[in-house]
Coordinates of C-alpha atoms in Angstrom, one line a residue:
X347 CA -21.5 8.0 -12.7
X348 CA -23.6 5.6 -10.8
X349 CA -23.9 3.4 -13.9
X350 CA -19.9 3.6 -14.3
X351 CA -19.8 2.7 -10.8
X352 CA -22.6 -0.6 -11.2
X353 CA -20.9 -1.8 -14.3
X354 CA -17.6 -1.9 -12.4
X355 CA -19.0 -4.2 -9.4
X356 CA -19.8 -7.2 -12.3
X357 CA -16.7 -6.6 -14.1
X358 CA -13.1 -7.1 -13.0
X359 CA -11.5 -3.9 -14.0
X360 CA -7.6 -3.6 -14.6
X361 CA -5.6 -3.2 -11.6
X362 CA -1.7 -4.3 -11.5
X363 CA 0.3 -4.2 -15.0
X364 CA 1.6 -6.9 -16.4
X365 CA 5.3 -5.8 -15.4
X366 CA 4.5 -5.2 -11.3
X367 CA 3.3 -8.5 -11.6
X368 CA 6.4 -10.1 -12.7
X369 CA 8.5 -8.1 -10.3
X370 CA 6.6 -9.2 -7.3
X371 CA 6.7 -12.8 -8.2
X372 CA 9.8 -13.2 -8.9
X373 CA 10.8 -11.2 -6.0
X374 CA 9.4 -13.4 -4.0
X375 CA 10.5 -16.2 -5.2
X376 CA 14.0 -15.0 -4.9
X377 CA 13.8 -13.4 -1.5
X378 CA 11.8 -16.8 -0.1
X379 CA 14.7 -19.1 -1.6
X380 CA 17.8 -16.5 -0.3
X381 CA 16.6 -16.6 3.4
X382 CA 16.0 -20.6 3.3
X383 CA 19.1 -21.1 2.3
X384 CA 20.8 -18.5 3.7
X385 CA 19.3 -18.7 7.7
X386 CA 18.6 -22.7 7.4
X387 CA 21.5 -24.4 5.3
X388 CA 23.9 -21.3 6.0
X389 CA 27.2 -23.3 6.0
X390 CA 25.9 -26.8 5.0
X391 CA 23.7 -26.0 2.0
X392 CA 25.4 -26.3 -0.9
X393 CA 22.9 -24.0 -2.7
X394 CA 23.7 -21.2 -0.6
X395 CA 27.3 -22.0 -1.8
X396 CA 26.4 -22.2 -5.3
X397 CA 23.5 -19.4 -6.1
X398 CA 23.8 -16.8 -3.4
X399 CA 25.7 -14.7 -5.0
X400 CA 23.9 -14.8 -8.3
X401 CA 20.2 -14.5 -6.9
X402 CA 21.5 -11.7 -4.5
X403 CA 22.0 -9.9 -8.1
X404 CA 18.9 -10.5 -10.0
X405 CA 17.3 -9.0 -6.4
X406 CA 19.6 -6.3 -7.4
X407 CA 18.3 -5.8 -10.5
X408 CA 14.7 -6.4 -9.5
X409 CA 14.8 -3.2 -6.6
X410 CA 16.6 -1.2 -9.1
X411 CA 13.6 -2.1 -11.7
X412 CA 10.9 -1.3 -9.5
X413 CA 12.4 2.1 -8.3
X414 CA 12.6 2.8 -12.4
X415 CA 9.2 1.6 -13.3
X416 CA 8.2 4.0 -10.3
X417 CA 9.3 6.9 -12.1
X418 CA 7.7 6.0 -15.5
X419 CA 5.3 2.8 -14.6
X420 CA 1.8 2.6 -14.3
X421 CA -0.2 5.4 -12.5
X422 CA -0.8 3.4 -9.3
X423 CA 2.8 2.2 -8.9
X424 CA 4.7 5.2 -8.7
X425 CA 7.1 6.1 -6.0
X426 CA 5.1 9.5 -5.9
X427 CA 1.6 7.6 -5.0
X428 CA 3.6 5.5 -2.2
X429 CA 4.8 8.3 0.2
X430 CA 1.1 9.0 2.1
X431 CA 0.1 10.4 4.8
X432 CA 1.7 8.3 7.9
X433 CA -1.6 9.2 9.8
X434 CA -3.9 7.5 7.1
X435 CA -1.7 4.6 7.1
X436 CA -2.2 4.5 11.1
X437 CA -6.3 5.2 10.5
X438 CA -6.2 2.0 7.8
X439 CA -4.4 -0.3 9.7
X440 CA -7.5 1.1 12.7
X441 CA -10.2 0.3 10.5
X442 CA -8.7 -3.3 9.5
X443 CA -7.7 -4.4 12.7
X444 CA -10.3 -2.7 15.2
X445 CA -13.7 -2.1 12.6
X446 CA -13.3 -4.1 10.4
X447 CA -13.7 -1.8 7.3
X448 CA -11.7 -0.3 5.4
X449 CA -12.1 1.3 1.9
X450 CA -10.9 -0.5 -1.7
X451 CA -8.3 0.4 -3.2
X452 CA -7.1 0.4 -6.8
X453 CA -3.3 0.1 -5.8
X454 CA -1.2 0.6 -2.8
X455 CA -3.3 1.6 0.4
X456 CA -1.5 4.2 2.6
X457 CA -0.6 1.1 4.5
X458 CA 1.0 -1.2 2.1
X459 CA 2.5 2.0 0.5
X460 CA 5.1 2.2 3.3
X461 CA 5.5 -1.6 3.7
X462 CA 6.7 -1.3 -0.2
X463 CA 8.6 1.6 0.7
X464 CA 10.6 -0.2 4.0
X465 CA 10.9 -3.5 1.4
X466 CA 12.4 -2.0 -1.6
X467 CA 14.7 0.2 1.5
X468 CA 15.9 -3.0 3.2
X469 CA 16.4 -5.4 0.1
X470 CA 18.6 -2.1 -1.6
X471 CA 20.4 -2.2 0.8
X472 CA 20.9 -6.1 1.4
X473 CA 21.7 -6.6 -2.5
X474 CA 24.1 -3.2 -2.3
X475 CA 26.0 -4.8 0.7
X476 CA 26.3 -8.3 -0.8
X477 CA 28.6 -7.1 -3.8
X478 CA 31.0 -5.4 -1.3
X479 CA 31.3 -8.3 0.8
X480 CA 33.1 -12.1 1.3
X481 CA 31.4 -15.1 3.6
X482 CA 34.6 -16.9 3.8
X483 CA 32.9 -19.0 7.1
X484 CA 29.8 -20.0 5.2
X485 CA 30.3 -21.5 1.9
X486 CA 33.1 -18.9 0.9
X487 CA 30.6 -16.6 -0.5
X488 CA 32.1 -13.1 -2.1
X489 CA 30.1 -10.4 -3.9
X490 CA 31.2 -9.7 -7.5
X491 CA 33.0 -6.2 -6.1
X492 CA 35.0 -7.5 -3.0
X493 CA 37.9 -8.0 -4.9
X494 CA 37.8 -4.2 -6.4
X495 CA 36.7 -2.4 -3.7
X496 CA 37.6 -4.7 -0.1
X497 CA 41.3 -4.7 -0.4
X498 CA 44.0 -3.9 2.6
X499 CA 44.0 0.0 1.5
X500 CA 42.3 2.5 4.0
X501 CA 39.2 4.2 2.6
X502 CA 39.4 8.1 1.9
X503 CA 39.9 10.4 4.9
X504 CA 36.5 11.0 6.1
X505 CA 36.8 6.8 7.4
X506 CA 39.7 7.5 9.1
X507 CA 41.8 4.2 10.0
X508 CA 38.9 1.4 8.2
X509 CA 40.6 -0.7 5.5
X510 CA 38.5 -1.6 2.8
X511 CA 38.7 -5.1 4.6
X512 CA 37.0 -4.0 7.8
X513 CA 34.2 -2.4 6.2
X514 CA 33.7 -5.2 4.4
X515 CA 33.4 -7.3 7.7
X516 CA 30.9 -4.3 9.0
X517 CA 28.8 -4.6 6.3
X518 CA 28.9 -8.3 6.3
X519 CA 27.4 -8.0 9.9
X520 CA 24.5 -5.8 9.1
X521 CA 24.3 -8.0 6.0
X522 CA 23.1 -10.5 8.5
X523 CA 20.9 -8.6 10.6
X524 CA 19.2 -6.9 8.0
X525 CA 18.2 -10.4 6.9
X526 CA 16.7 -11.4 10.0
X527 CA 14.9 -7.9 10.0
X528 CA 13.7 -8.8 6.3
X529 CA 12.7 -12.0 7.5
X530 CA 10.3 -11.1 10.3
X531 CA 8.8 -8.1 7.1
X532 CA 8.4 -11.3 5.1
X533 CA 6.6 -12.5 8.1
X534 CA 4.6 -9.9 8.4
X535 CA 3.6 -9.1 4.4
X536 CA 1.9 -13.1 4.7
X537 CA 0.2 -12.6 7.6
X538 CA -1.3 -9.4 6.5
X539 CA -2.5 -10.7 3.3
X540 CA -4.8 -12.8 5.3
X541 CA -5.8 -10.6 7.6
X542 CA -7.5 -9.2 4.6
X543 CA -9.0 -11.8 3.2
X544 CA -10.2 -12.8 6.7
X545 CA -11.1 -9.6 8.1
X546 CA -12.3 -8.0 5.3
X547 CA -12.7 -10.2 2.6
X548 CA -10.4 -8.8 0.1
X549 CA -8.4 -10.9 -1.7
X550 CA -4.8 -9.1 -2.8
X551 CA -3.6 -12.3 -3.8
X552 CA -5.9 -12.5 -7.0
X553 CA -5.1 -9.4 -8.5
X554 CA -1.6 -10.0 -8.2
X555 CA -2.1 -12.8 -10.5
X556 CA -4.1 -12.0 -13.2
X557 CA -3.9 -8.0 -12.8
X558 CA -8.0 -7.6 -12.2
X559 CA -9.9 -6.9 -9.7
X560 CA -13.8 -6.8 -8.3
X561 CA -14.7 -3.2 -7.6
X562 CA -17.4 -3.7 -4.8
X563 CA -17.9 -0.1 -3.8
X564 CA -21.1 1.6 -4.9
X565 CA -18.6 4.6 -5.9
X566 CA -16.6 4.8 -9.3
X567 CA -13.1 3.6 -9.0
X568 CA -10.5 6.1 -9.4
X569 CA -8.7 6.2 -12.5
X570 CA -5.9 4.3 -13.6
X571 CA -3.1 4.8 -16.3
X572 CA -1.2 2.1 -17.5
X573 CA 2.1 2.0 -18.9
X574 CA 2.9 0.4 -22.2
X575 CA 4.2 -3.3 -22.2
X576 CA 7.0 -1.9 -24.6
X577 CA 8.2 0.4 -22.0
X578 CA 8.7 -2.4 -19.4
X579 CA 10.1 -4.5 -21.4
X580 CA 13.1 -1.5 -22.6
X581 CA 13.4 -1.1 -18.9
X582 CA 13.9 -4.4 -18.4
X583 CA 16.6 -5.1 -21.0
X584 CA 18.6 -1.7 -19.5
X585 CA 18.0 -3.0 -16.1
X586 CA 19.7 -6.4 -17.1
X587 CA 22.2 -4.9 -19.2
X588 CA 23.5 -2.8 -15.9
X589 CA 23.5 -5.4 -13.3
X590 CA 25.2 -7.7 -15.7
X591 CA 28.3 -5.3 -16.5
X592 CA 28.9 -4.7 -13.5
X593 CA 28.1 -8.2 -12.4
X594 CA 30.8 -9.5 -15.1
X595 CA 27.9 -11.8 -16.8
X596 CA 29.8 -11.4 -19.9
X597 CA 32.6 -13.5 -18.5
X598 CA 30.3 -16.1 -18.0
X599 CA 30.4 -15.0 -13.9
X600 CA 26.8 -15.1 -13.4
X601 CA 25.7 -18.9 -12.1
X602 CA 29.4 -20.1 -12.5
X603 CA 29.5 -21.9 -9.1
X604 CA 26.2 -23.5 -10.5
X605 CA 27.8 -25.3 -13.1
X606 CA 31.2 -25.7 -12.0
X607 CA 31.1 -26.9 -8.1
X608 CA 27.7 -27.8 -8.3
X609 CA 27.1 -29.8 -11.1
X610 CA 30.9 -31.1 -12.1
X611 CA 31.7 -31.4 -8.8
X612 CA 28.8 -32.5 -6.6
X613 CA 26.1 -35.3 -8.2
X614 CA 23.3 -34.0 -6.2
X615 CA 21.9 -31.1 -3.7
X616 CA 22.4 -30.7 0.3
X617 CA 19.7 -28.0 1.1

């Protein structure tokens, strides 16, 4: 074991799949370019206007991706391994802050587990609200279900008296405050990657590019399964398939305001 466990402080051993990888980046990407637009153009940024609607969908189809790949992914990256203990999560973020030590990991730590958990919650939701809902005061932004589901008729009995209309307006308000609560988790998911790197000098931004990892412990690191790149990529294409029927791609709906009002219409970009 202790020779397992040498080789593996000299080598970079597998750590993130190639799949997890894509999700987060392009996660990020997305997320970062839907709150710049959406909190600092708002009503003047005719990218809000234009892509809003269709990057609100591919974060759609991301969440629902990485809740999938949970259930069939990579050891490390199931939902199952990211519901720990709330105490060790408490005793990690301890040892970062306060000792400054805290133990590898080859995945989530208990900490980062919920932080996952609470992202994939709030961005569900946010990408699950934007298809019921209509911006008319910024840009005249409308998901691709407000017109089936947000009309004058009152919902079923259990919502007494709330029209389709008004709980589109109620979810357009949480719409916006769940932003500004994803915002400051954006915020916070930055600042604790440094904290790492400073505090403890692990780097989680590394692995997260090229899917390795430096063991430094003097133990062997736990075990990891990877899933197949085939599997992914099957996921992937069901994923797609989904969001874009109910998205209406096949009407040639998704990144229409792109090329009609913003590139017939406008000759150039107001962030």
């Amino acid at each position: 074991m202790s020779g397992k466990a040498d080789c593996q402080r000299y080598n970079p051993i597998p750590i993130w799949d190639p799949w997890i990888r894509i999700f987060h980046w392009s996660l990020a990407v997305s997320v970062i370019f839907m709150l710049l637009t959406g909190w600092i153009g708002l009503e003047r940024s005719q990218l809000f206007r234009c892509f809003h609607d269709d990057i609100g969908q591919v974060i759609a189809a991301l969440v629902i991706f990485r809740i999938l790949w949970g259930l069939i992914g990579s050891s490390n990256v199931r939902l199952s391994a990211l519901f720990q203990n709330p105490l060790t999560a408490a005793h990690h973020l301890r040892g970062l802050l306060y000792q400054r030590n805290v133990q590898q990991e080859r995945g989530h730590n208990a900490a980062g587990s919920w932080a996952v958990l609470l992202m994939l919650a709030l961005l569900g939701f946010q990408a699950a609200s934007g298809y019921l809902i209509s911006d008319t005061d910024n840009g005249d932004v409308t998901g691709p279900l407000f017109y089936t589901y947000s009309i004058d008729s009152e919902l079923p009995s259990f919502i007494h008296g709330l029209t389709r209309g008004e709980l589109s307006d109620w979810l357009l308000e949480l719409h916006f405050r769940n932003a500004d609560i994803l915002t400051t988790l954006a915020v916070v998911h930055v600042v604790m990657v440094f904290l790492y790197l400073i505090l403890v000098k692990q780097n989680l931004i590394g692995p997260m590019v090229t899917g390795k990892m430096r063991w430094k412990s003097t133990s062997a690191a736990p075990d990891l399964r990877l899933s197949s790149t085939l599997r992914g990529f099957v996921l992937a294409i069901v994923v797609i398939s989904f969001v874009g029927w109910v998205g209406d791609w096949h009407k040639g709906k998704f990144l229409k305001g792109a090329l009609t009002m913003c590139v017939s219409e406008e000759s150039e970009f107001d962030f």
